[in-house]
CSV table of C-alpha atoms and ligand atoms in Angstrom, one decimal:
chain,number,residue,atom,x,y,z
A,1,MET,CA,-62.4,-70.6,58.2
A,2,ASN,CA,-60.7,-67.7,56.6
A,3,ILE,CA,-58.2,-66.6,58.7
A,4,LEU,CA,-55.9,-63.6,58.0
A,5,GLY,CA,-52.3,-64.1,59.4
A,6,ILE,CA,-50.3,-60.6,59.7
A,7,GLU,CA,-46.5,-61.0,61.1
A,8,THR,CA,-44.6,-57.8,61.5
A,9,SER,CA,-41.8,-58.4,64.7
A,10,CYS,CA,-39.0,-57.8,63.2
A,11,ASP,CA,-38.1,-56.7,59.4
A,12,GLU,CA,-40.4,-59.1,57.3
A,13,THR,CA,-44.0,-57.8,56.3
A,14,GLY,CA,-45.9,-61.4,55.6
A,15,ILE,CA,-49.2,-61.6,55.7
A,16,ALA,CA,-50.8,-64.7,54.8
A,17,ILE,CA,-54.7,-66.7,54.7
A,18,TYR,CA,-55.4,-70.2,56.3
A,19,ASP,CA,-58.3,-71.6,55.1
A,20,THR,CA,-59.5,-74.0,57.8
A,21,GLU,CA,-61.8,-76.0,55.7
A,22,LYS,CA,-59.4,-76.6,53.3
A,23,GLN,CA,-56.5,-77.1,55.8
A,24,SER,CA,-54.5,-74.9,53.6
A,25,ILE,CA,-52.6,-71.8,53.4
A,26,ILE,CA,-54.8,-70.0,50.3
A,27,SER,CA,-52.0,-67.1,50.2
A,28,GLU,CA,-49.0,-65.6,51.2
A,29,GLN,CA,-47.5,-62.1,50.5
A,30,LEU,CA,-44.2,-61.5,51.7
A,31,PHE,CA,-42.5,-58.7,51.7
A,32,SER,CA,-38.7,-58.0,53.5
A,33,GLN,CA,-37.2,-55.0,54.4
A,34,ALA,CA,-33.6,-56.5,54.8
A,35,SER,CA,-32.2,-54.8,52.2
A,36,LYS,CA,-33.0,-51.6,53.5
A,37,HIS,CA,-31.7,-52.3,56.9
A,38,ALA,CA,-28.2,-54.0,55.1
A,39,GLU,CA,-26.7,-50.5,54.6
A,40,TYR,CA,-27.3,-50.0,58.3
A,41,GLY,CA,-25.5,-53.8,59.0
A,42,GLY,CA,-28.8,-54.6,61.5
A,43,VAL,CA,-32.5,-54.0,61.9
A,44,VAL,CA,-33.1,-50.4,62.7
A,45,PRO,CA,-36.6,-50.3,64.6
A,46,GLU,CA,-38.0,-47.0,64.0
A,47,LEU,CA,-37.0,-48.0,60.2
A,48,ALA,CA,-38.7,-51.1,60.1
A,49,SER,CA,-41.6,-49.8,61.5
A,50,ARG,CA,-42.2,-47.3,59.1
A,51,GLU,CA,-41.8,-50.0,56.2
A,52,HIS,CA,-44.4,-52.2,57.8
A,53,LEU,CA,-46.6,-49.2,57.6
A,54,ILE,CA,-46.4,-48.6,54.0
A,55,LYS,CA,-46.5,-52.3,53.2
A,56,ILE,CA,-49.2,-53.8,55.4
A,57,ILE,CA,-52.3,-52.7,53.8
A,58,PRO,CA,-51.0,-53.3,50.1
A,59,LEU,CA,-50.1,-56.7,50.8
A,60,ILE,CA,-53.3,-57.8,52.5
A,61,ARG,CA,-55.4,-56.2,49.6
A,62,MET,CA,-53.1,-58.6,47.2
A,63,ALA,CA,-53.5,-61.6,49.5
A,64,LEU,CA,-56.8,-61.3,49.1
A,65,GLU,CA,-56.6,-60.7,45.7
A,66,GLU,CA,-54.8,-63.9,45.0
A,67,ALA,CA,-57.0,-65.8,47.3
A,68,LYS,CA,-60.3,-64.6,45.5
A,69,LEU,CA,-62.0,-63.8,48.5
A,70,GLU,CA,-63.8,-60.2,50.0
A,71,PHE,CA,-62.8,-58.1,53.7
A,72,ILE,CA,-66.0,-59.8,54.6
A,73,ASP,CA,-64.9,-63.1,53.9
A,74,LEU,CA,-62.5,-63.0,56.8
A,75,ASP,CA,-63.5,-65.0,59.9
A,76,GLY,CA,-60.4,-64.2,61.8
A,77,ILE,CA,-57.4,-61.9,62.5
A,78,ALA,CA,-54.1,-63.4,63.6
A,79,TYR,CA,-51.0,-61.2,64.6
A,80,THR,CA,-47.7,-61.2,66.1
A,81,ALA,CA,-48.3,-60.3,69.6
A,82,GLY,CA,-44.8,-60.7,70.6
A,83,PRO,CA,-41.4,-61.1,71.0
A,84,GLY,CA,-40.5,-58.8,68.4
A,85,LEU,CA,-39.6,-55.2,68.1
A,86,ARG,CA,-42.2,-53.2,69.9
A,87,GLY,CA,-42.7,-50.6,67.1
A,88,PRO,CA,-43.1,-53.5,64.3
A,89,LEU,CA,-45.7,-55.6,67.0
A,90,LEU,CA,-47.8,-52.3,67.1
A,91,ILE,CA,-47.6,-52.1,63.6
A,92,GLY,CA,-49.4,-55.5,63.1
A,93,ALA,CA,-51.4,-55.5,66.0
A,94,SER,CA,-52.8,-52.1,65.3
A,95,MET,CA,-54.2,-53.0,61.7
A,96,ALA,CA,-55.3,-56.3,63.4
A,97,LYS,CA,-57.5,-55.1,65.7
A,98,SER,CA,-58.8,-52.1,63.9
A,99,LEU,CA,-59.6,-54.9,61.2
A,100,ALA,CA,-61.5,-56.6,63.2
A,101,TYR,CA,-63.1,-54.4,64.7
A,102,SER,CA,-64.5,-52.5,61.6
A,103,LEU,CA,-65.4,-56.6,60.4
A,104,LYS,CA,-66.7,-58.0,63.7
A,105,ILE,CA,-64.5,-60.9,63.6
A,106,PRO,CA,-62.0,-61.8,66.5
A,107,SER,CA,-58.8,-61.4,66.5
A,108,VAL,CA,-55.6,-63.2,68.5
A,109,GLY,CA,-52.2,-62.1,69.1
A,110,ILE,CA,-49.7,-65.1,68.6
A,111,HIS,CA,-46.9,-65.7,70.3
A,112,HIS,CA,-44.0,-66.0,67.4
A,113,MET,CA,-41.8,-68.7,68.1
A,114,GLU,CA,-44.8,-70.7,69.0
A,115,ALA,CA,-46.1,-70.2,65.3
A,116,HIS,CA,-42.1,-71.0,64.3
A,117,LEU,CA,-43.2,-74.4,65.9
A,118,LEU,CA,-46.3,-74.9,64.5
A,119,ILE,CA,-46.5,-74.4,61.1
A,120,ASN,CA,-44.3,-77.8,61.2
A,121,LEU,CA,-47.8,-80.1,61.8
A,122,LEU,CA,-49.1,-78.1,58.4
A,123,GLU,CA,-46.7,-80.1,56.4
A,124,LYS,CA,-47.3,-84.2,55.3
A,125,PRO,CA,-46.5,-86.1,57.4
A,126,ALA,CA,-46.9,-83.9,60.3
A,127,PRO,CA,-44.8,-84.6,63.8
A,128,LYS,CA,-47.2,-86.7,66.4
A,129,PHE,CA,-47.1,-85.0,69.9
A,130,PRO,CA,-45.1,-85.8,72.1
A,131,PHE,CA,-41.9,-84.6,70.2
A,132,LEU,CA,-38.7,-82.7,70.7
A,133,THR,CA,-38.5,-79.1,69.3
A,134,LEU,CA,-35.3,-77.1,68.2
A,135,LEU,CA,-36.1,-73.5,67.4
A,136,ILE,CA,-32.8,-71.2,65.9
A,137,SER,CA,-33.8,-67.5,65.1
A,138,GLY,CA,-32.4,-64.7,65.1
A,139,GLY,CA,-33.5,-63.8,68.5
A,140,HIS,CA,-33.8,-67.5,70.3
A,141,CYS,CA,-32.2,-70.8,70.3
A,142,LEU,CA,-34.5,-73.2,72.1
A,143,LEU,CA,-35.2,-77.0,73.3
A,144,ILE,CA,-38.7,-77.8,73.6
A,145,ASN,CA,-40.2,-80.6,75.2
A,146,THR,CA,-43.5,-80.5,73.0
A,147,LYS,CA,-46.1,-82.0,74.8
A,148,GLU,CA,-49.0,-80.9,72.9
A,149,ILE,CA,-50.2,-77.6,71.3
A,150,GLY,CA,-49.6,-75.2,74.2
A,151,SER,CA,-47.8,-77.0,76.1
A,152,TYR,CA,-44.1,-76.5,76.1
A,153,GLU,CA,-41.3,-77.3,78.7
A,154,ILE,CA,-38.5,-74.8,77.6
A,155,ILE,CA,-35.1,-77.7,78.5
A,156,GLY,CA,-32.4,-75.4,77.0
A,157,GLN,CA,-31.6,-72.4,75.5
A,158,THR,CA,-29.1,-69.6,75.0
A,159,ILE,CA,-27.3,-68.0,77.9
A,160,ASP,CA,-26.1,-65.6,75.5
A,161,ASP,CA,-26.3,-64.9,71.8
A,162,ALA,CA,-28.8,-66.4,69.2
A,163,VAL,CA,-28.2,-68.8,66.5
A,164,GLY,CA,-28.9,-66.4,63.6
A,165,GLU,CA,-27.5,-63.2,65.8
A,166,ALA,CA,-24.0,-65.8,65.7
A,167,PHE,CA,-24.4,-65.8,62.2
A,168,ASP,CA,-25.2,-62.3,62.0
A,169,LYS,CA,-22.1,-61.1,63.8
A,170,VAL,CA,-20.0,-62.9,62.4
A,171,SER,CA,-20.9,-61.9,58.6
A,172,LYS,CA,-20.1,-58.8,59.7
A,173,LEU,CA,-17.0,-59.6,61.2
A,174,LEU,CA,-16.1,-60.9,57.6
A,175,GLU,CA,-17.6,-57.4,56.0
A,176,LEU,CA,-20.7,-59.8,53.9
A,177,GLY,CA,-23.6,-57.7,55.0
A,178,TYR,CA,-26.9,-58.5,56.4
A,179,PRO,CA,-28.5,-60.7,57.0
A,180,GLY,CA,-25.5,-62.7,57.8
A,181,GLY,CA,-27.3,-66.5,57.7
A,182,PRO,CA,-27.3,-66.9,53.9
A,183,LEU,CA,-24.2,-65.3,53.0
A,184,ILE,CA,-22.2,-66.7,55.6
A,185,GLU,CA,-23.7,-70.0,54.0
A,186,LYS,CA,-23.1,-69.3,50.1
A,187,LEU,CA,-19.7,-68.8,50.8
A,188,ALA,CA,-19.1,-71.6,53.2
A,189,LYS,CA,-19.9,-73.9,49.8
A,190,SER,CA,-16.6,-73.0,48.4
A,191,GLY,CA,-14.3,-72.8,52.1
A,192,ASP,CA,-13.0,-75.4,53.4
A,193,SER,CA,-14.8,-76.3,57.1
A,194,SER,CA,-11.6,-78.0,58.4
A,195,ALA,CA,-9.4,-75.1,58.1
A,196,PHE,CA,-10.0,-73.3,61.5
A,197,LYS,CA,-10.6,-75.2,64.4
A,198,PHE,CA,-13.5,-73.2,66.5
A,199,PRO,CA,-15.1,-74.4,69.8
A,200,ARG,CA,-18.1,-76.1,70.1
A,201,PRO,CA,-19.7,-74.3,73.1
A,202,MET,CA,-21.0,-76.2,76.3
A,203,ILE,CA,-21.0,-79.5,75.0
A,204,ASN,CA,-19.2,-81.4,77.8
A,205,LYS,CA,-21.5,-79.4,80.2
A,206,ASP,CA,-24.6,-81.4,81.5
A,207,ASN,CA,-27.5,-79.5,80.4
A,208,LEU,CA,-28.6,-78.1,77.5
A,209,ASP,CA,-27.9,-74.9,77.7
A,210,PHE,CA,-26.2,-73.1,74.6
A,211,SER,CA,-24.0,-70.2,74.4
A,212,PHE,CA,-22.7,-68.6,71.2
A,213,SER,CA,-21.2,-65.6,71.8
A,214,GLY,CA,-17.8,-67.6,72.8
A,215,LEU,CA,-17.3,-68.7,69.2
A,216,LYS,CA,-18.3,-65.1,67.8
A,217,THR,CA,-15.6,-64.2,69.7
A,218,ALA,CA,-13.2,-66.8,68.8
A,219,VAL,CA,-13.9,-65.8,65.1
A,220,PHE,CA,-13.2,-62.1,66.0
A,221,TYR,CA,-9.5,-63.3,67.2
A,222,THR,CA,-8.7,-65.7,64.4
A,223,LEU,CA,-9.3,-62.6,62.2
A,224,LYS,CA,-7.4,-60.2,64.2
A,225,ASP,CA,-4.2,-62.7,63.8
A,226,ILE,CA,-4.5,-62.7,60.1
A,227,THR,CA,-2.6,-60.5,58.1
A,228,ALA,CA,-3.5,-60.8,54.8
A,229,LEU,CA,-7.6,-61.4,54.3
A,230,ASP,CA,-8.9,-62.7,51.2
A,231,ASN,CA,-11.9,-64.5,49.8
A,232,ARG,CA,-10.6,-68.2,50.2
A,233,ILE,CA,-9.7,-67.5,54.2
A,234,LYS,CA,-13.2,-66.2,54.5
A,235,ALA,CA,-14.5,-68.9,52.7
A,236,ASN,CA,-12.4,-71.2,55.1
A,237,ILE,CA,-13.8,-68.9,58.4
A,238,ALA,CA,-17.2,-68.9,57.2
A,239,ALA,CA,-17.6,-72.9,56.8
A,240,SER,CA,-15.5,-73.6,59.9
A,241,PHE,CA,-18.0,-71.2,61.7
A,242,GLN,CA,-21.3,-73.5,60.3
A,243,ASP,CA,-19.6,-76.7,60.9
A,244,ALA,CA,-18.9,-75.6,64.6
A,245,VAL,CA,-22.9,-74.6,65.2
A,246,ALA,CA,-24.1,-77.9,63.3
A,247,ASP,CA,-21.7,-79.9,65.4
A,248,THR,CA,-23.4,-77.8,68.6
A,249,LEU,CA,-26.8,-77.8,68.0
A,250,LEU,CA,-26.7,-81.9,66.5
A,251,ILE,CA,-24.4,-82.9,69.9
A,252,LYS,CA,-27.1,-80.6,72.2
A,253,SER,CA,-29.9,-82.3,70.5
A,254,LYS,CA,-29.0,-85.6,70.3
A,255,LYS,CA,-28.6,-85.1,74.3
A,256,ALA,CA,-32.2,-83.9,74.5
A,257,LEU,CA,-33.5,-86.5,72.8
A,258,GLU,CA,-31.6,-88.8,74.9
A,259,LYS,CA,-32.8,-87.3,78.1
A,260,THR,CA,-36.5,-86.5,77.2
A,261,LYS,CA,-36.8,-90.1,75.4
A,262,GLN,CA,-38.4,-88.6,72.3
A,263,ASN,CA,-37.8,-89.9,68.2
A,264,GLU,CA,-39.3,-86.3,66.9
A,265,LEU,CA,-37.6,-83.9,66.5
A,266,VAL,CA,-39.5,-80.5,64.9
A,267,ILE,CA,-37.4,-77.6,63.9
A,268,GLY,CA,-38.3,-74.3,63.2
A,269,GLY,CA,-36.7,-70.5,62.9
A,270,GLY,CA,-34.9,-68.7,60.3
A,271,VAL,CA,-31.5,-70.9,60.8
A,272,ALA,CA,-33.5,-74.1,59.9
A,273,SER,CA,-33.3,-72.9,56.5
A,274,ASN,CA,-29.5,-73.3,56.5
A,275,LYS,CA,-29.1,-76.7,54.4
A,276,TYR,CA,-25.6,-77.6,55.8
A,277,ILE,CA,-26.9,-77.5,59.2
A,278,ARG,CA,-30.3,-79.4,58.0
A,279,ASN,CA,-27.9,-82.3,56.7
A,280,LYS,CA,-26.3,-82.3,59.3
A,281,LEU,CA,-28.8,-82.4,61.9
A,282,ILE,CA,-30.4,-85.3,59.9
A,283,LYS,CA,-27.1,-87.6,59.1
A,284,GLY,CA,-26.5,-87.4,63.0
A,285,LEU,CA,-29.6,-87.6,63.7
A,286,LYS,CA,-30.7,-91.0,61.6
A,287,ASP,CA,-32.5,-92.8,64.7
A,288,SER,CA,-35.1,-90.1,64.8
A,289,LYS,CA,-37.7,-88.2,62.6
A,290,ILE,CA,-36.7,-85.0,61.8
A,291,TYR,CA,-39.0,-82.6,60.6
A,292,PHE,CA,-38.1,-79.1,58.9
A,293,PRO,CA,-40.9,-76.3,57.6
A,294,PRO,CA,-40.3,-75.9,53.5
A,295,LEU,CA,-37.4,-73.3,53.4
A,296,GLU,CA,-39.6,-70.5,53.1
A,297,ARG,CA,-41.3,-70.9,56.0
A,298,CYS,CA,-38.4,-71.2,58.1
A,299,THR,CA,-37.8,-67.5,57.8
A,300,ASP,CA,-40.6,-65.1,59.3
A,301,ASN,CA,-43.6,-64.9,57.1
A,302,GLY,CA,-47.4,-64.7,57.6
A,303,ALA,CA,-48.5,-68.1,57.0
A,304,MET,CA,-47.4,-69.9,60.2
A,305,ILE,CA,-49.2,-66.7,62.1
A,306,ALA,CA,-52.6,-67.2,60.4
A,307,PHE,CA,-51.8,-71.4,60.6
A,308,ALA,CA,-51.2,-70.7,64.4
A,309,GLY,CA,-54.3,-68.5,64.8
A,310,SER,CA,-56.8,-71.6,63.8
A,311,PHE,CA,-56.2,-73.5,66.9
A,312,TYR,CA,-56.8,-70.2,68.8
A,313,LEU,CA,-59.4,-69.0,66.4
A,314,SER,CA,-61.7,-72.2,66.0
A,315,ASN,CA,-61.2,-73.3,69.6
A,316,ASN,CA,-62.5,-69.4,70.3
A,317,LYS,CA,-59.6,-69.6,72.8
A,318,LYS,CA,-57.4,-66.6,73.8
A,319,ASN,CA,-53.8,-66.0,74.7
A,320,LYS,CA,-53.3,-64.9,78.3
A,321,ASN,CA,-51.8,-62.2,76.5
A,322,ASP,CA,-53.5,-59.6,73.8
A,323,GLN,CA,-51.3,-56.8,74.3
A,324,VAL,CA,-48.0,-56.6,72.2
A,325,ARG,CA,-44.9,-57.9,74.6
A,326,PRO,CA,-41.7,-57.2,73.0
A,327,LYS,CA,-40.6,-59.7,75.3
A,328,TRP,CA,-42.4,-62.5,76.2
A,329,PRO,CA,-41.0,-65.9,78.0
A,330,LEU,CA,-42.2,-69.0,75.6
A,331,SER,CA,-42.9,-70.5,79.0
A,332,GLU,CA,-45.5,-67.6,79.8
A,333,LEU,CA,-48.0,-68.7,77.3
B,1,KG4,O1,-36.9,-66.7,62.0
B,1,KG4,P1,-36.1,-65.7,61.8
B,1,KG4,O2,-36.4,-65.1,60.3
B,1,KG4,O3,-36.4,-63.6,62.7
B,1,KG4,C1,-35.9,-64.2,64.2
B,1,KG4,O4,-37.2,-64.9,64.3
B,1,KG4,O5,-35.4,-64.1,64.8
B,1,KG4,O6,-34.6,-66.1,61.8
B,1,KG4,C2,-33.5,-64.9,61.5
B,1,KG4,C3,-32.1,-65.4,61.6
B,1,KG4,C4,-31.5,-64.2,61.6
B,1,KG4,O7,-30.5,-63.6,62.6
B,1,KG4,C5,-30.5,-64.9,59.6
B,1,KG4,O8,-29.3,-64.4,59.4
B,1,KG4,C6,-30.8,-66.4,59.4
B,1,KG4,O9,-32.3,-66.5,61.3
B,1,KG4,N1,-31.1,-66.9,59.0
B,1,KG4,C7,-30.3,-68.0,58.6
B,1,KG4,C8,-29.8,-68.3,57.8
B,1,KG4,N2,-31.1,-67.5,56.9
B,1,KG4,C9,-31.6,-67.0,57.1
B,1,KG4,N3,-28.6,-68.6,59.4
B,1,KG4,C10,-27.9,-69.3,58.5
B,1,KG4,N4,-28.2,-69.5,57.4
B,1,KG4,C11,-29.4,-69.7,56.4
B,1,KG4,N5,-29.3,-69.9,55.2
B,2,ZN,ZN1,-38.8,-65.4,63.6
């Protein structure tokens, strides 16, 4: 089966084709709107919808061309049904459903976070069920006891900001730009991570939940007290903030591994592309096997949607929710 994947939940138009016989992604196209939103300091939903609409058909054509396929060679279409921005989701869903209708092939709505999780199964060696999953993106921070495909027990989550959101907000405070994650990571390289002692939120709590808004507030008050902010201080703040996030993720993951008695940890989502965080988790969890997707498949992409779609379409399975659902808890899959 050739499965077309369409991702439009936020500001990336991601298109890919997964070949179930070859068990590989045979073409992949991505257009990031980040620079269009940068001047507003964050994603403008209306602008995002318009950009998806402009790019979606040319990118599908390019993906087909790259795979040396025609429209009629497609056997199924997977699209992101949620969670995400309503307008952008509707663009992807309308495209997928109308294309599937005209080609007389099935379509399936995919949960964006399930796709971030499952993309790890495409790697070799692949993690083996059951395992623990840590999803760290712009909208989520989830610890999931992952028993099998479709069985996701959420054992920890953020009670306020998501991790990527904290990176984006701190980047705004430091006047670095959007998206904040990669900019903070770059600046932190020249900074001293011990220069500022930021809190490691919730680490002494008995549960596995996270909270990142206090960390962002700590950066805010630190900046307020600095009269002459220069690049060296900014780099030190970036490095200290990043270290606090990495420590928090490490401590909570360790606790979750102990609690679930798992020894494999699967990580996904945009923040998983942060090399400092990756290294800290690898070093701190030496007794466990850690899996990350390749860097470019941590942030939003079409490959993860096409691949997740293959599990549904090859088994003729539908999601309970086939409509666009901007707020869609993974536990309701
Ligand atoms: O998974 P993703 O592409 O979209 C969502 O599902 O939200 O994640 C985007 C988030 C943004 O908040 C972005 O700042 C963050 O991931 N991010 C990073 C890095 N690259 C992207 N955060 C830290 N370090 C990075 N290198
Ligand atoms: Zn995402």
